[in-house]
PDB file of C-alpha atoms in Angstrom:
ATOM      1  CA  MET A 245       4.390 -14.988 -11.389  1.00 64.00           C
ATOM      2  CA  ALA A 246       2.668 -17.473  -9.119  1.00 80.00           C
ATOM      3  CA  TYR A 247       0.604 -16.163  -6.214  1.00 86.00           C
ATOM      4  CA  GLU A 248       2.891 -17.473  -3.449  1.00 91.00           C
ATOM      5  CA  GLU A 249       5.998 -16.205  -5.253  1.00 94.00           C
ATOM      6  CA  LEU A 250       4.451 -12.745  -5.544  1.00 92.00           C
ATOM      7  CA  LEU A 251       3.560 -12.680  -1.849  1.00 95.00           C
ATOM      8  CA  GLU A 252       7.049 -13.845  -0.853  1.00 96.00           C
ATOM      9  CA  GLU A 253       8.642 -11.206  -3.085  1.00 96.00           C
ATOM     10  CA  GLN A 254       6.397  -8.575  -1.508  1.00 97.00           C
ATOM     11  CA  ARG A 255       7.263  -9.761   2.030  1.00 97.00           C
ATOM     12  CA  GLU A 256      10.966  -9.379   1.236  1.00 97.00           C
ATOM     13  CA  GLU A 257      10.372  -5.960  -0.317  1.00 97.00           C
ATOM     14  CA  THR A 258       8.360  -4.859   2.735  1.00 97.00           C
ATOM     15  CA  ARG A 259      11.194  -5.714   5.085  1.00 97.00           C
ATOM     16  CA  ALA A 260      13.732  -3.976   2.837  1.00 97.00           C
ATOM     17  CA  ILE A 261      11.636  -0.780   2.662  1.00 97.00           C
ATOM     18  CA  ILE A 262      11.170  -0.711   6.438  1.00 97.00           C
ATOM     19  CA  GLU A 263      14.869  -1.384   7.066  1.00 97.00           C
ATOM     20  CA  GLU A 264      15.926   1.402   4.680  1.00 96.00           C
ATOM     21  CA  LEU A 265      13.529   3.901   6.253  1.00 96.00           C
ATOM     22  CA  LEU A 266      14.742   3.128   9.757  1.00 96.00           C
ATOM     23  CA  GLU A 267      18.406   3.178   8.711  1.00 96.00           C
ATOM     24  CA  ASP A 268      17.807   6.632   7.228  1.00 95.00           C
ATOM     25  CA  GLY A 269      16.431   7.812  10.580  1.00 95.00           C
ATOM     26  CA  SER A 270      12.710   7.724   9.876  1.00 96.00           C
ATOM     27  CA  ASP A 271      10.536   7.780  13.016  1.00 96.00           C
ATOM     28  CA  PRO A 272       9.924   4.161  14.131  1.00 94.00           C
ATOM     29  CA  ASP A 273       6.849   5.201  16.148  1.00 93.00           C
ATOM     30  CA  ALA A 274       5.048   7.261  13.488  1.00 94.00           C
ATOM     31  CA  LEU A 275       1.942   6.350  11.578  1.00 95.00           C
ATOM     32  CA  TYR A 276       2.827   6.025   7.906  1.00 97.00           C
ATOM     33  CA  THR A 277       0.649   6.584   4.881  1.00 97.00           C
ATOM     34  CA  ILE A 278       1.006   3.329   2.968  1.00 98.00           C
ATOM     35  CA  GLU A 279       0.357   3.661  -0.767  1.00 98.00           C
ATOM     36  CA  HIS A 280      -0.443   0.368  -2.466  1.00 98.00           C
ATOM     37  CA  HIS A 281      -0.187   0.687  -6.256  1.00 97.00           C
ATOM     38  CA  LEU A 282      -2.579  -0.965  -8.713  1.00 98.00           C
ATOM     39  CA  SER A 283      -2.440  -0.691 -12.500  1.00 97.00           C
ATOM     40  CA  CYS A 284      -4.253  -2.058 -15.520  1.00 96.00           C
ATOM     41  CA  ASP A 285      -4.792  -1.261 -19.175  1.00 94.00           C
ATOM     42  CA  SER A 286      -8.560  -1.457 -18.596  1.00 93.00           C
ATOM     43  CA  PHE A 287     -10.139   1.522 -16.837  1.00 94.00           C
ATOM     44  CA  GLU A 288     -13.268  -0.508 -16.081  1.00 96.00           C
ATOM     45  CA  ALA A 289     -11.353  -3.299 -14.321  1.00 96.00           C
ATOM     46  CA  LEU A 290      -9.272  -0.799 -12.345  1.00 96.00           C
ATOM     47  CA  GLU A 291     -12.403   1.100 -11.333  1.00 96.00           C
ATOM     48  CA  LYS A 292     -14.038  -2.087 -10.021  1.00 97.00           C
ATOM     49  CA  ALA A 293     -10.926  -2.912  -7.996  1.00 97.00           C
ATOM     50  CA  ALA A 294     -10.829   0.648  -6.614  1.00 97.00           C
ATOM     51  CA  VAL A 295     -14.493   0.485  -5.591  1.00 97.00           C
ATOM     52  CA  ASP A 296     -13.930  -2.835  -3.806  1.00 98.00           C
ATOM     53  CA  ALA A 297     -10.884  -1.393  -1.989  1.00 98.00           C
ATOM     54  CA  PHE A 298     -12.978   1.598  -0.911  1.00 97.00           C
ATOM     55  CA  LYS A 299     -15.716  -0.734   0.364  1.00 97.00           C
ATOM     56  CA  LEU A 300     -13.033  -2.488   2.466  1.00 96.00           C
ATOM     57  CA  GLY A 301     -12.241   0.838   4.153  1.00 96.00           C
ATOM     58  CA  TYR A 302      -9.215   2.020   2.197  1.00 97.00           C
ATOM     59  CA  GLU A 303      -8.852   5.524   0.836  1.00 98.00           C
ATOM     60  CA  VAL A 304      -8.533   5.476  -2.957  1.00 97.00           C
ATOM     61  CA  THR A 305      -6.934   8.105  -5.207  1.00 97.00           C
ATOM     62  CA  GLU A 306      -8.338   9.213  -8.538  1.00 95.00           C
ATOM     63  CA  PRO A 307      -7.216   7.012 -11.444  1.00 94.00           C
ATOM     64  CA  GLU A 308      -4.377   8.418 -13.525  1.00 95.00           C
ATOM     65  CA  GLU A 309      -3.012   7.493 -16.919  1.00 94.00           C
ATOM     66  CA  LEU A 310       0.696   6.671 -16.950  1.00 92.00           C
ATOM     67  CA  GLU A 311       2.881   6.391 -20.040  1.00 92.00           C
ATOM     68  CA  LEU A 312       5.364   3.516 -19.858  1.00 90.00           C
ATOM     69  CA  GLU A 313       8.892   3.515 -21.286  1.00 94.00           C
ATOM     70  CA  ASP A 314       7.717   1.588 -24.346  1.00 95.00           C
ATOM     71  CA  GLY A 315       5.119   4.268 -25.150  1.00 93.00           C
ATOM     72  CA  SER A 316       2.099   2.257 -24.034  1.00 92.00           C
ATOM     73  CA  THR A 317      -0.209   3.573 -21.339  1.00 93.00           C
ATOM     74  CA  VAL A 318      -1.806   2.048 -18.258  1.00 95.00           C
ATOM     75  CA  MET A 319      -4.300   3.324 -15.735  1.00 96.00           C
ATOM     76  CA  CYS A 320      -3.052   3.557 -12.130  1.00 97.00           C
ATOM     77  CA  VAL A 321      -4.612   4.080  -8.739  1.00 97.00           C
ATOM     78  CA  ASP A 322      -3.221   4.193  -5.206  1.00 98.00           C
ATOM     79  CA  ILE A 323      -4.943   2.434  -2.322  1.00 98.00           C
ATOM     80  CA  LEU A 324      -4.089   4.244   0.920  1.00 98.00           C
ATOM     81  CA  SER A 325      -4.041   3.342   4.598  1.00 97.00           C
ATOM     82  CA  GLU A 326      -2.282   4.523   7.731  1.00 96.00           C
ATOM     83  CA  LEU A 327      -0.195   1.990   9.612  1.00 95.00           C
ATOM     84  CA  ALA A 328       2.808   1.655  11.836  1.00 95.00           C
ATOM     85  CA  LEU A 329       5.933   0.250  10.164  1.00 95.00           C
ATOM     86  CA  ASN A 330       4.938  -3.242  11.197  1.00 96.00           C
ATOM     87  CA  PRO A 331       5.818  -5.828   8.530  1.00 97.00           C
ATOM     88  CA  GLU A 332       3.069  -8.254   9.555  1.00 97.00           C
ATOM     89  CA  LEU A 333       0.370  -5.567   9.255  1.00 96.00           C
ATOM     90  CA  ILE A 334       1.668  -4.458   5.876  1.00 97.00           C
ATOM     91  CA  ASP A 335       1.909  -8.110   4.737  1.00 97.00           C
ATOM     92  CA  ALA A 336      -1.758  -8.578   5.660  1.00 97.00           C
ATOM     93  CA  GLN A 337      -2.766  -5.584   3.544  1.00 97.00           C
ATOM     94  CA  VAL A 338      -0.568  -6.698   0.653  1.00 97.00           C
ATOM     95  CA  GLU A 339      -2.170 -10.148   0.664  1.00 97.00           C
ATOM     96  CA  GLN A 340      -5.650  -8.645   0.840  1.00 97.00           C
ATOM     97  CA  LEU A 341      -4.940  -6.297  -2.073  1.00 97.00           C
ATOM     98  CA  VAL A 342      -3.129  -8.931  -4.162  1.00 96.00           C
ATOM     99  CA  ASN A 343      -6.270 -11.071  -3.849  1.00 96.00           C
ATOM    100  CA  LEU A 344      -8.461  -8.100  -4.781  1.00 97.00           C
ATOM    101  CA  ALA A 345      -6.233  -7.319  -7.775  1.00 96.00           C
ATOM    102  CA  GLY A 346      -6.401 -10.938  -8.926  1.00 95.00           C
ATOM    103  CA  LYS A 347     -10.187 -10.915  -8.662  1.00 96.00           C
ATOM    104  CA  HIS A 348     -10.354  -7.960 -11.080  1.00 97.00           C
ATOM    105  CA  ASN A 349      -7.410  -8.950 -13.297  1.00 96.00           C
ATOM    106  CA  VAL A 350      -5.360  -5.865 -12.419  1.00 97.00           C
ATOM    107  CA  ASP A 351      -1.709  -5.703 -11.383  1.00 96.00           C
ATOM    108  CA  TYR A 352      -0.523  -5.155  -7.828  1.00 96.00           C
ATOM    109  CA  ASP A 353       2.630  -3.055  -8.248  1.00 95.00           C
ATOM    110  CA  GLY A 354       3.864  -2.938  -4.656  1.00 96.00           C
ATOM    111  CA  TRP A 355       3.651  -0.271  -2.013  1.00 97.00           C
ATOM    112  CA  GLY A 356       5.542   2.746  -0.811  1.00 96.00           C
ATOM    113  CA  THR A 357       5.550   5.406   1.862  1.00 97.00           C
ATOM    114  CA  TYR A 358       7.411   8.538   2.899  1.00 95.00           C
ATOM    115  CA  PHE A 359      10.167   9.347   5.361  1.00 95.00           C
ATOM    116  CA  GLU A 360       8.785  10.545   8.706  1.00 94.00           C
ATOM    117  CA  ASP A 361      11.074  12.983  10.516  1.00 92.00           C
ATOM    118  CA  PRO A 362      11.239  11.994  14.203  1.00 90.00           C
ATOM    119  CA  ASP A 363      12.008  15.616  15.128  1.00 87.00           C
ATOM    120  CA  ALA A 364       9.114  17.148  13.199  1.00 83.00           C
ATOM    121  CA  GLU A 365       6.257  18.857  14.985  1.00 77.00           C
ATOM    122  CA  ASP A 366       3.080  16.791  14.912  1.00 64.00           C
ATOM    123  CA  GLU A 367       0.749  18.270  12.326  1.00 57.00           C
ATOM    124  CA  GLU A 368      -2.257  16.426  13.674  1.00 55.00           C
ATOM    125  CA  GLU A 369      -2.948  15.736  17.270  1.00 48.00           C
ATOM    126  CA  GLY A 370      -4.466  12.381  18.022  1.00 48.00           C
ATOM    127  CA  ASP A 371      -2.284  10.276  15.732  1.00 53.00           C
ATOM    128  CA  TYR A 372      -1.760   7.027  17.538  1.00 52.00           C
ATOM    129  CA  ILE A 373      -1.012   3.427  16.829  1.00 54.00           C
ATOM    130  CA  ASP A 374      -4.048   1.203  17.239  1.00 62.00           C
ATOM    131  CA  GLU A 375      -2.765  -1.885  19.034  1.00 67.00           C
ATOM    132  CA  ASP A 376      -5.816  -3.855  17.819  1.00 67.00           C
ATOM    133  CA  ASP A 377      -5.228  -3.061  14.120  1.00 68.00           C
ATOM    134  CA  ASP A 378      -4.567  -6.305  12.232  1.00 66.00           C
ATOM    135  CA  GLY A 379      -3.836  -4.492   8.970  1.00 65.00           C
ATOM    136  CA  ILE A 380      -6.763  -6.009   7.106  1.00 66.00           C
ATOM    137  CA  ARG A 381      -9.546  -3.640   6.115  1.00 57.00           C
ATOM    138  CA  HIS A 382     -13.131  -4.836   6.427  1.00 47.00           C
TER     139      HIS A 382
END
């Protein structure tokens, strides 16, 4: 898939995910843990991409091996950030991580997050939306 097509597909997916969360009653004002998914059949390439993401300021999970439906295996890692459900901010991160994935010849497999109950007690005090956050990690 061409670069621009991938980004456009991801932009559409971002808006669909946000719309579904809000329709289900997820808190529109919460900070969300955004999990960007990377995969590759080469541990070394995935590790280099993960290190670069960490250097940009993202949190990175430990690599895991995943068995696909056809019996083959790939290595996976999640690149994490906390953001408001703002499509432009998420788009900026997606573009940054698609570029990083391309640099290391790994696959960007989209992003996900979790429902945030608007009636839940805050577990952490001090969560706030940074109005100056442009989504891109440096």
